[in-house]
Short mmCIF file of C-alpha atoms and ligand atoms in Angstrom, two decimals:
data_model
loop_
_atom_site.label_atom_id
_atom_site.label_comp_id
_atom_site.label_asym_id
_atom_site.label_seq_id
_atom_site.Cartn_x
_atom_site.Cartn_y
_atom_site.Cartn_z
CA MET A 1 -16.41 85.77 -69.73
CA THR A 2 -14.02 84.75 -66.99
CA ASP A 3 -14.88 81.90 -64.64
CA PHE A 4 -17.63 82.16 -62.08
CA VAL A 5 -16.28 82.82 -58.57
CA PRO A 6 -17.89 80.18 -56.34
CA VAL A 7 -19.22 81.24 -52.96
CA ASN A 8 -17.08 78.55 -51.35
CA GLU A 9 -14.20 76.30 -52.33
CA PRO A 10 -12.25 74.38 -49.68
CA LEU A 11 -8.47 74.04 -49.57
CA LEU A 12 -7.44 70.37 -49.73
CA ASN A 13 -3.75 70.56 -50.62
CA GLY A 14 -2.22 69.31 -47.36
CA ASN A 15 -2.02 65.68 -46.25
CA GLU A 16 -5.60 64.87 -47.30
CA LYS A 17 -4.60 62.72 -50.28
CA LYS A 18 -1.87 60.93 -48.34
CA TYR A 19 -4.16 59.93 -45.46
CA LEU A 20 -6.95 58.96 -47.85
CA CYS A 21 -4.54 56.67 -49.73
CA GLU A 22 -3.66 55.12 -46.39
CA CYS A 23 -7.35 54.25 -45.92
CA ILE A 24 -7.50 52.62 -49.34
CA ASP A 25 -4.19 50.79 -48.94
CA THR A 26 -5.12 49.35 -45.54
CA GLY A 27 -8.76 48.67 -46.44
CA TRP A 28 -10.00 50.77 -43.49
CA ILE A 29 -12.80 52.87 -44.89
CA SER A 30 -15.66 52.31 -42.41
CA SER A 31 -16.32 53.92 -39.05
CA GLU A 32 -14.21 51.19 -37.43
CA GLY A 33 -11.01 52.60 -38.95
CA PRO A 34 -8.25 54.00 -36.72
CA PHE A 35 -8.34 57.61 -37.95
CA VAL A 36 -11.77 58.14 -36.40
CA LYS A 37 -10.50 57.82 -32.80
CA THR A 38 -7.41 59.89 -33.54
CA PHE A 39 -9.51 62.64 -35.06
CA GLU A 40 -11.92 62.58 -32.11
CA GLU A 41 -9.01 62.87 -29.69
CA LYS A 42 -7.27 65.64 -31.61
CA MET A 43 -10.45 67.69 -32.06
CA SER A 44 -11.49 67.41 -28.42
CA THR A 45 -7.97 68.22 -27.22
CA THR A 46 -7.85 71.26 -29.50
CA VAL A 47 -10.84 72.77 -27.69
CA GLY A 48 -9.88 71.45 -24.26
CA ARG A 49 -12.65 68.87 -23.93
CA LYS A 50 -12.24 65.31 -22.60
CA HIS A 51 -14.39 63.45 -25.13
CA GLY A 52 -15.10 63.71 -28.85
CA ILE A 53 -17.81 61.77 -30.68
CA ALA A 54 -17.66 62.09 -34.47
CA VAL A 55 -20.94 61.86 -36.37
CA ALA A 56 -22.26 62.09 -39.94
CA ASN A 57 -22.81 65.88 -39.95
CA GLY A 58 -23.33 68.91 -37.73
CA THR A 59 -27.11 68.52 -37.73
CA ALA A 60 -26.76 64.95 -36.44
CA ALA A 61 -24.36 66.24 -33.78
CA LEU A 62 -27.04 68.68 -32.56
CA GLU A 63 -29.72 65.99 -32.57
CA VAL A 64 -27.60 63.58 -30.59
CA ALA A 65 -26.45 66.27 -28.14
CA VAL A 66 -30.00 67.45 -27.42
CA GLN A 67 -31.30 63.91 -27.04
CA ALA A 68 -28.36 62.89 -24.83
CA LEU A 69 -29.25 65.69 -22.41
CA GLY A 70 -32.64 64.06 -21.92
CA ILE A 71 -34.65 66.84 -23.56
CA GLY A 72 -38.08 65.62 -24.69
CA GLU A 73 -41.83 66.16 -25.00
CA GLY A 74 -42.94 69.61 -23.79
CA ASP A 75 -39.50 70.82 -22.69
CA GLU A 76 -38.42 74.29 -23.79
CA VAL A 77 -35.03 75.18 -25.26
CA ILE A 78 -34.05 78.83 -25.68
CA MET A 79 -32.23 79.68 -28.93
CA PRO A 80 -31.88 82.48 -31.49
CA THR A 81 -34.60 82.76 -34.15
CA PHE A 82 -31.90 83.80 -36.59
CA THR A 83 -29.95 80.56 -37.08
CA ILE A 84 -29.82 77.44 -39.25
CA ILE A 85 -32.85 75.19 -38.92
CA SER A 86 -30.69 72.32 -37.60
CA CYS A 87 -30.83 73.95 -34.15
CA ALA A 88 -34.64 74.07 -34.04
CA MET A 89 -35.15 70.69 -35.71
CA ALA A 90 -32.97 68.95 -33.14
CA VAL A 91 -35.46 70.19 -30.56
CA THR A 92 -38.80 69.80 -32.41
CA LYS A 93 -37.92 66.25 -33.53
CA LEU A 94 -38.04 65.25 -29.88
CA GLY A 95 -41.37 66.95 -29.24
CA ALA A 96 -39.68 69.77 -27.37
CA VAL A 97 -40.27 73.45 -28.15
CA PRO A 98 -37.75 76.10 -29.26
CA VAL A 99 -38.24 79.42 -27.45
CA LEU A 100 -36.86 82.15 -29.65
CA VAL A 101 -34.75 85.23 -28.99
CA ASP A 102 -34.10 88.21 -31.29
CA SER A 103 -30.67 89.12 -32.67
CA ASP A 104 -28.18 91.72 -31.61
CA LEU A 105 -27.43 93.87 -34.67
CA TYR A 106 -23.84 94.47 -33.63
CA THR A 107 -22.61 90.84 -33.66
CA TRP A 108 -25.60 89.20 -35.46
CA ASN A 109 -25.75 86.73 -32.57
CA MET A 110 -28.63 86.15 -30.15
CA ASN A 111 -29.25 89.16 -27.88
CA VAL A 112 -28.23 87.66 -24.54
CA ASP A 113 -30.03 90.37 -22.57
CA GLU A 114 -33.37 89.02 -23.82
CA ILE A 115 -32.87 85.48 -22.54
CA GLU A 116 -33.81 85.73 -18.89
CA LYS A 117 -37.38 86.86 -19.52
CA LYS A 118 -37.91 83.81 -21.75
CA ILE A 119 -37.15 81.35 -18.95
CA THR A 120 -40.21 79.43 -17.67
CA SER A 121 -40.77 76.38 -15.50
CA LYS A 122 -40.53 74.27 -18.68
CA THR A 123 -37.14 75.61 -19.78
CA LYS A 124 -34.55 72.81 -19.84
CA ALA A 125 -31.69 74.31 -21.81
CA ILE A 126 -30.19 77.28 -23.62
CA MET A 127 -28.57 76.80 -27.00
CA ILE A 128 -25.61 79.07 -27.68
CA VAL A 129 -25.16 79.52 -31.44
CA HIS A 130 -22.11 81.49 -32.56
CA LEU A 131 -22.87 82.95 -35.98
CA TYR A 132 -20.73 84.24 -38.85
CA GLY A 133 -17.46 84.60 -36.94
CA LEU A 134 -17.95 86.34 -33.61
CA PRO A 135 -18.77 84.34 -30.47
CA VAL A 136 -21.85 84.82 -28.30
CA GLU A 137 -21.26 86.37 -24.88
CA ALA A 138 -21.10 82.98 -23.23
CA ASP A 139 -20.42 84.22 -19.68
CA LYS A 140 -23.85 85.82 -19.41
CA ILE A 141 -25.54 82.63 -20.60
CA LEU A 142 -23.51 80.37 -18.32
CA ALA A 143 -24.44 82.59 -15.35
CA LEU A 144 -28.15 82.31 -16.23
CA ALA A 145 -27.87 78.55 -16.65
CA ASP A 146 -26.29 78.36 -13.22
CA LYS A 147 -28.92 80.55 -11.61
CA TYR A 148 -31.87 78.59 -13.06
CA GLY A 149 -30.32 75.10 -13.23
CA LEU A 150 -30.41 74.85 -17.04
CA LYS A 151 -28.31 72.81 -19.45
CA VAL A 152 -26.22 74.58 -22.08
CA ILE A 153 -25.66 73.26 -25.60
CA GLU A 154 -23.04 75.14 -27.61
CA ASP A 155 -23.36 75.12 -31.39
CA ALA A 156 -19.79 75.89 -32.45
CA ALA A 157 -20.35 74.64 -36.02
CA GLU A 158 -18.83 77.83 -37.45
CA MET A 159 -16.26 78.41 -34.74
CA HIS A 160 -13.21 76.20 -35.38
CA GLY A 161 -10.22 78.04 -33.96
CA GLN A 162 -12.26 80.85 -32.37
CA THR A 163 -11.95 81.81 -28.70
CA TYR A 164 -14.12 83.76 -26.28
CA LYS A 165 -12.10 85.64 -23.65
CA GLY A 166 -9.17 83.43 -24.60
CA LYS A 167 -11.04 80.14 -24.06
CA PRO A 168 -11.77 77.96 -27.10
CA CYS A 169 -15.28 77.91 -28.56
CA GLY A 170 -16.46 74.34 -28.19
CA SER A 171 -15.54 74.33 -24.50
CA PHE A 172 -18.61 76.11 -23.09
CA GLY A 173 -21.57 74.53 -21.35
CA ASP A 174 -22.46 70.86 -20.95
CA ILE A 175 -21.96 69.81 -24.54
CA SER A 176 -20.73 71.43 -27.75
CA ILE A 177 -20.90 70.54 -31.42
CA PHE A 178 -18.94 71.21 -34.60
CA SER A 179 -19.75 70.77 -38.29
CA PHE A 180 -17.23 69.84 -40.99
CA TYR A 181 -19.31 70.87 -43.97
CA PRO A 182 -17.07 72.30 -46.75
CA ASN A 183 -17.83 75.92 -45.90
CA LYS A 184 -16.56 75.55 -42.31
CA HIS A 185 -12.94 76.31 -41.41
CA ILE A 186 -12.24 72.56 -41.20
CA THR A 187 -14.01 70.16 -43.55
CA THR A 188 -14.47 66.42 -44.00
CA GLY A 189 -16.96 66.75 -46.89
CA GLU A 190 -19.86 66.01 -44.59
CA GLY A 191 -19.23 65.48 -40.90
CA GLY A 192 -19.74 66.67 -37.38
CA MET A 193 -18.54 66.19 -33.82
CA ILE A 194 -19.89 66.38 -30.31
CA VAL A 195 -17.44 67.31 -27.55
CA THR A 196 -18.03 67.18 -23.81
CA ASP A 197 -16.21 66.72 -20.51
CA ASP A 198 -18.95 64.49 -19.11
CA GLU A 199 -18.07 60.81 -19.43
CA GLU A 200 -21.66 59.61 -19.06
CA LEU A 201 -22.95 62.08 -21.63
CA ALA A 202 -20.20 61.03 -24.03
CA GLU A 203 -21.14 57.37 -23.64
CA ARG A 204 -24.78 58.23 -24.27
CA CYS A 205 -23.80 60.09 -27.46
CA ARG A 206 -21.79 57.09 -28.67
CA MET A 207 -24.88 54.90 -28.19
CA LEU A 208 -27.19 57.37 -29.93
CA ARG A 209 -24.87 57.74 -32.91
CA ASN A 210 -25.00 54.02 -33.53
CA LEU A 211 -28.59 52.75 -33.31
CA CYS A 212 -28.41 52.25 -29.53
CA PHE A 213 -27.04 48.74 -29.78
CA ARG A 214 -27.18 47.17 -26.36
CA LYS A 215 -23.73 46.57 -24.96
CA ASP A 216 -24.37 43.09 -23.61
CA ILE A 217 -26.20 41.60 -26.61
CA ARG A 218 -25.70 42.88 -30.15
CA TYR A 219 -28.78 43.49 -32.34
CA VAL A 220 -30.92 44.10 -29.29
CA HIS A 221 -32.10 47.68 -28.76
CA ASP A 222 -33.86 49.48 -25.90
CA GLU A 223 -34.23 52.82 -27.65
CA ILE A 224 -34.83 54.52 -31.01
CA SER A 225 -31.90 56.33 -32.58
CA ASP A 226 -30.16 56.69 -35.94
CA ASN A 227 -27.08 55.57 -37.77
CA TYR A 228 -24.96 58.72 -37.67
CA ARG A 229 -21.55 57.04 -37.90
CA PHE A 230 -18.50 58.86 -39.28
CA THR A 231 -16.13 57.05 -41.65
CA ASN A 232 -12.37 56.58 -41.65
CA LEU A 233 -12.29 58.40 -45.01
CA GLN A 234 -13.89 61.48 -43.45
CA ALA A 235 -11.48 61.29 -40.50
CA ALA A 236 -8.51 61.07 -42.89
CA VAL A 237 -9.49 64.37 -44.47
CA GLY A 238 -10.30 65.87 -41.07
CA LEU A 239 -6.89 65.05 -39.62
CA ALA A 240 -5.12 66.69 -42.55
CA GLN A 241 -7.36 69.75 -42.23
CA LEU A 242 -6.87 70.04 -38.48
CA GLU A 243 -3.08 70.18 -38.96
CA ARG A 244 -3.67 73.52 -40.69
CA LEU A 245 -6.29 75.07 -38.41
CA ASP A 246 -4.14 78.01 -37.28
CA GLU A 247 -3.12 78.77 -40.84
CA PHE A 248 -6.75 78.60 -42.01
CA VAL A 249 -7.95 80.96 -39.28
CA GLU A 250 -5.18 83.40 -40.15
CA ARG A 251 -6.11 83.20 -43.81
CA LYS A 252 -9.79 83.88 -43.09
CA ARG A 253 -8.89 86.86 -40.91
CA ALA A 254 -6.68 88.29 -43.65
CA MET A 255 -9.50 87.77 -46.12
CA GLY A 256 -11.96 89.54 -43.83
CA LYS A 257 -9.64 92.51 -43.36
CA PHE A 258 -9.01 92.74 -47.08
CA TYR A 259 -12.71 92.80 -47.92
CA THR A 260 -13.55 95.39 -45.26
CA GLU A 261 -10.69 97.64 -46.36
CA ARG A 262 -11.63 97.47 -50.00
CA LEU A 263 -15.40 97.71 -49.56
CA GLN A 264 -15.79 100.19 -46.72
CA ASP A 265 -16.27 103.25 -48.94
CA ILE A 266 -19.40 101.80 -50.48
CA GLU A 267 -22.52 103.44 -49.16
CA GLY A 268 -25.49 101.44 -48.01
CA LEU A 269 -23.63 98.49 -46.48
CA VAL A 270 -23.15 97.35 -42.88
CA PHE A 271 -19.83 95.53 -42.36
CA PRO A 272 -18.88 92.73 -39.97
CA ILE A 273 -17.17 93.92 -36.78
CA GLU A 274 -13.47 93.06 -36.79
CA ARG A 275 -13.18 92.66 -33.04
CA THR A 276 -15.17 92.97 -29.83
CA ASP A 277 -13.62 93.26 -26.39
CA TYR A 278 -13.71 89.44 -26.04
CA ALA A 279 -12.85 88.11 -29.49
CA GLU A 280 -11.45 88.79 -32.94
CA ASN A 281 -13.67 87.86 -35.90
CA ILE A 282 -12.71 84.64 -37.73
CA TYR A 283 -15.17 85.33 -40.58
CA TRP A 284 -16.85 81.94 -40.97
CA VAL A 285 -18.01 83.61 -44.18
CA TYR A 286 -17.76 87.30 -45.06
CA GLY A 287 -21.23 88.69 -44.44
CA LEU A 288 -22.65 92.09 -45.40
CA VAL A 289 -26.00 93.69 -44.57
CA LEU A 290 -27.84 96.24 -46.69
CA ASP A 291 -28.87 99.46 -44.94
CA ARG A 292 -32.56 99.70 -44.13
CA ASN A 293 -33.02 102.58 -46.55
CA ILE A 294 -31.76 100.55 -49.51
CA GLN A 295 -34.74 99.40 -51.56
CA ALA A 296 -33.32 96.02 -52.61
CA ASP A 297 -33.25 92.84 -50.55
CA ASN A 298 -30.63 90.08 -50.39
CA GLN A 299 -32.30 87.94 -53.08
CA MET A 300 -31.97 90.80 -55.51
CA ILE A 301 -28.28 91.25 -54.61
CA GLN A 302 -27.68 87.53 -55.09
CA LYS A 303 -29.17 87.73 -58.60
CA LEU A 304 -27.20 90.84 -59.56
CA LEU A 305 -23.93 89.39 -58.27
CA ALA A 306 -24.57 86.14 -60.15
CA ARG A 307 -24.99 88.20 -63.32
CA GLU A 308 -21.48 89.57 -62.64
CA GLY A 309 -20.14 86.02 -62.26
CA ILE A 310 -19.97 86.12 -58.46
CA GLY A 311 -21.50 83.51 -56.17
CA SER A 312 -23.21 84.70 -52.99
CA ARG A 313 -25.78 83.48 -50.47
CA THR A 314 -28.50 85.11 -48.46
CA PHE A 315 -28.34 84.88 -44.65
CA PHE A 316 -30.34 82.31 -42.67
CA TRP A 317 -34.14 82.57 -42.59
CA CYS A 318 -35.70 83.08 -39.15
CA MET A 319 -37.21 80.11 -37.31
CA HIS A 320 -40.45 81.97 -36.53
CA GLU A 321 -40.99 82.55 -40.25
CA GLN A 322 -40.39 78.96 -41.38
CA PRO A 323 -43.40 77.50 -43.22
CA VAL A 324 -42.82 74.15 -41.55
CA TYR A 325 -43.24 75.68 -38.08
CA GLN A 326 -46.16 77.85 -39.13
CA LYS A 327 -47.91 74.66 -40.23
CA MET A 328 -47.25 73.23 -36.77
CA ASP A 329 -48.77 76.41 -35.28
CA LEU A 330 -45.49 77.33 -33.64
CA PHE A 331 -44.39 80.95 -33.15
CA SER A 332 -47.56 82.40 -34.70
CA LYS A 333 -47.84 86.13 -34.00
CA GLU A 334 -44.24 86.29 -32.78
CA SER A 335 -41.97 88.89 -34.34
CA TYR A 336 -38.27 89.59 -33.96
CA PRO A 337 -37.46 92.77 -35.89
CA ASN A 338 -33.66 92.60 -35.80
CA ALA A 339 -33.55 88.98 -36.94
CA GLU A 340 -36.13 89.69 -39.67
CA TYR A 341 -33.98 92.54 -40.92
CA LEU A 342 -30.82 90.38 -41.04
CA ALA A 343 -32.67 87.57 -42.81
CA ARG A 344 -33.92 89.94 -45.52
CA LYS A 345 -30.91 92.21 -45.96
CA GLY A 346 -27.90 90.04 -45.10
CA PHE A 347 -25.81 88.09 -47.60
CA TYR A 348 -22.32 86.75 -47.91
CA ILE A 349 -19.78 86.93 -50.69
CA PRO A 350 -17.17 84.33 -51.75
CA SER A 351 -15.09 83.43 -48.69
CA GLY A 352 -13.78 79.90 -49.20
CA LEU A 353 -10.21 79.08 -48.20
CA ALA A 354 -9.19 78.42 -51.83
CA LEU A 355 -10.19 81.95 -52.90
CA THR A 356 -7.37 83.77 -54.75
CA LYS A 357 -6.40 87.43 -54.56
CA GLU A 358 -7.46 87.88 -58.16
CA GLN A 359 -10.90 86.42 -57.43
CA MET A 360 -11.27 88.72 -54.41
CA ASP A 361 -10.49 91.72 -56.60
CA ARG A 362 -13.24 90.66 -58.97
CA VAL A 363 -15.67 90.25 -56.06
CA VAL A 364 -14.89 93.78 -54.81
CA CYS A 365 -15.47 95.28 -58.27
CA ALA A 366 -18.74 93.42 -58.68
CA VAL A 367 -20.08 94.47 -55.26
CA LYS A 368 -19.23 98.11 -56.05
CA LYS A 369 -20.93 97.96 -59.42
CA VAL A 370 -24.05 96.24 -58.12
CA MET A 371 -24.41 98.61 -55.15
CA MET A 372 -24.12 101.63 -57.43
CA GLU A 373 -26.78 100.21 -59.68
CA ILE A 374 -29.11 99.67 -56.74
CA GLN A 375 -28.51 103.16 -55.34
CA ARG A 376 -29.43 104.64 -58.69
CA GLY A 377 -32.61 102.64 -58.42
CA SER A 378 -32.21 101.06 -61.83
C1 PLP B 1 -23.34 74.36 -40.66
C2 PLP B 1 -24.07 74.55 -39.41
C3 PLP B 1 -24.77 73.50 -38.78
C4 PLP B 1 -25.08 72.19 -39.44
O1 PLP B 1 -24.02 71.47 -39.90
P1 PLP B 1 -24.20 70.40 -41.09
O2 PLP B 1 -22.90 69.68 -41.03
O3 PLP B 1 -24.37 71.17 -42.35
O4 PLP B 1 -25.35 69.54 -40.76
C5 PLP B 1 -25.31 73.73 -37.53
N1 PLP B 1 -25.23 74.92 -36.94
C6 PLP B 1 -24.61 75.97 -37.53
C7 PLP B 1 -24.55 77.27 -36.79
C8 PLP B 1 -24.03 75.83 -38.79
O5 PLP B 1 -23.45 76.88 -39.37
#
């Protein structure tokens, strides 16, 4: 049998090795190394923000961002139920409460028209989470935030190089975050970044990322926080990756178009939208959703594709259905039908930047075969 096609493989054939060697040769491998600042500056400039604060991963970036905004015990933060748990955990860790919103089946993002009725006297912030490649309609959220005096946190973890109405994702609201996990358009292995225009907020994030050392006396601390520092080695890889951002986005778009073209005749599948009137899909990963009338779910598809030598992943699992939150008695009796449907029927196929044409052909064949098998009900 030919090799397994992994669901993701990053492309590391630019200046990554060169910059990493520079770290080794100069001895700068810790968070004190010079690449960290350069990477923070280049990333923040790329999205038109004044400050960048690099941290250990995207989850840490969310935690620091939420904490820096002063969100705490009893505060409510509005967010989609269909997202990665990092968003909700950043809020529940602080004793605050996520208030959930159902998905829009067209873009798979939070349905922005459902937000206003979720606002209460306890609401402190709205979390924008752009999912799978198309941005959330940020204008509507920013208008609501303005009207009700709420903070806005933008989770742009999957949105490197994406724009909304021509403005870069990562530039909306009070504070935005990115992840550099290997399945994002730009990777540093593990890594994340907070970007903001607010000097005070940026300073607060720098403190929170590094154990809240007091500035006047070292080893004296007024607050609890974590060590979420980002190393020079990570920054070396990040700088090399960032040099190729435009190329990577173009590559992902070509990949998305190729898949849609080749798969669109298959019955029983919902495809990602190529463009809306405010953005063109950048296909964080290439997602597909099974029609409601198809008997199988995404776990079944994942198994069948694996049998064909193709890696795939199911979509995120809704926050209101997470065992951890059920145990905490959160979201009991809540239901969000669109999000529940996406979580059960959505999956993504290999979409890493290192994917070859030949591998994509194999993926297409396997999806066709597996879908036919399911339709026959065998
Ligand atoms: C990947 C991702 C994160 C978390 O990033 P990590 O670096 O894996 O911690 C947060 N939000 C979204 C939307 C993501 O896709």
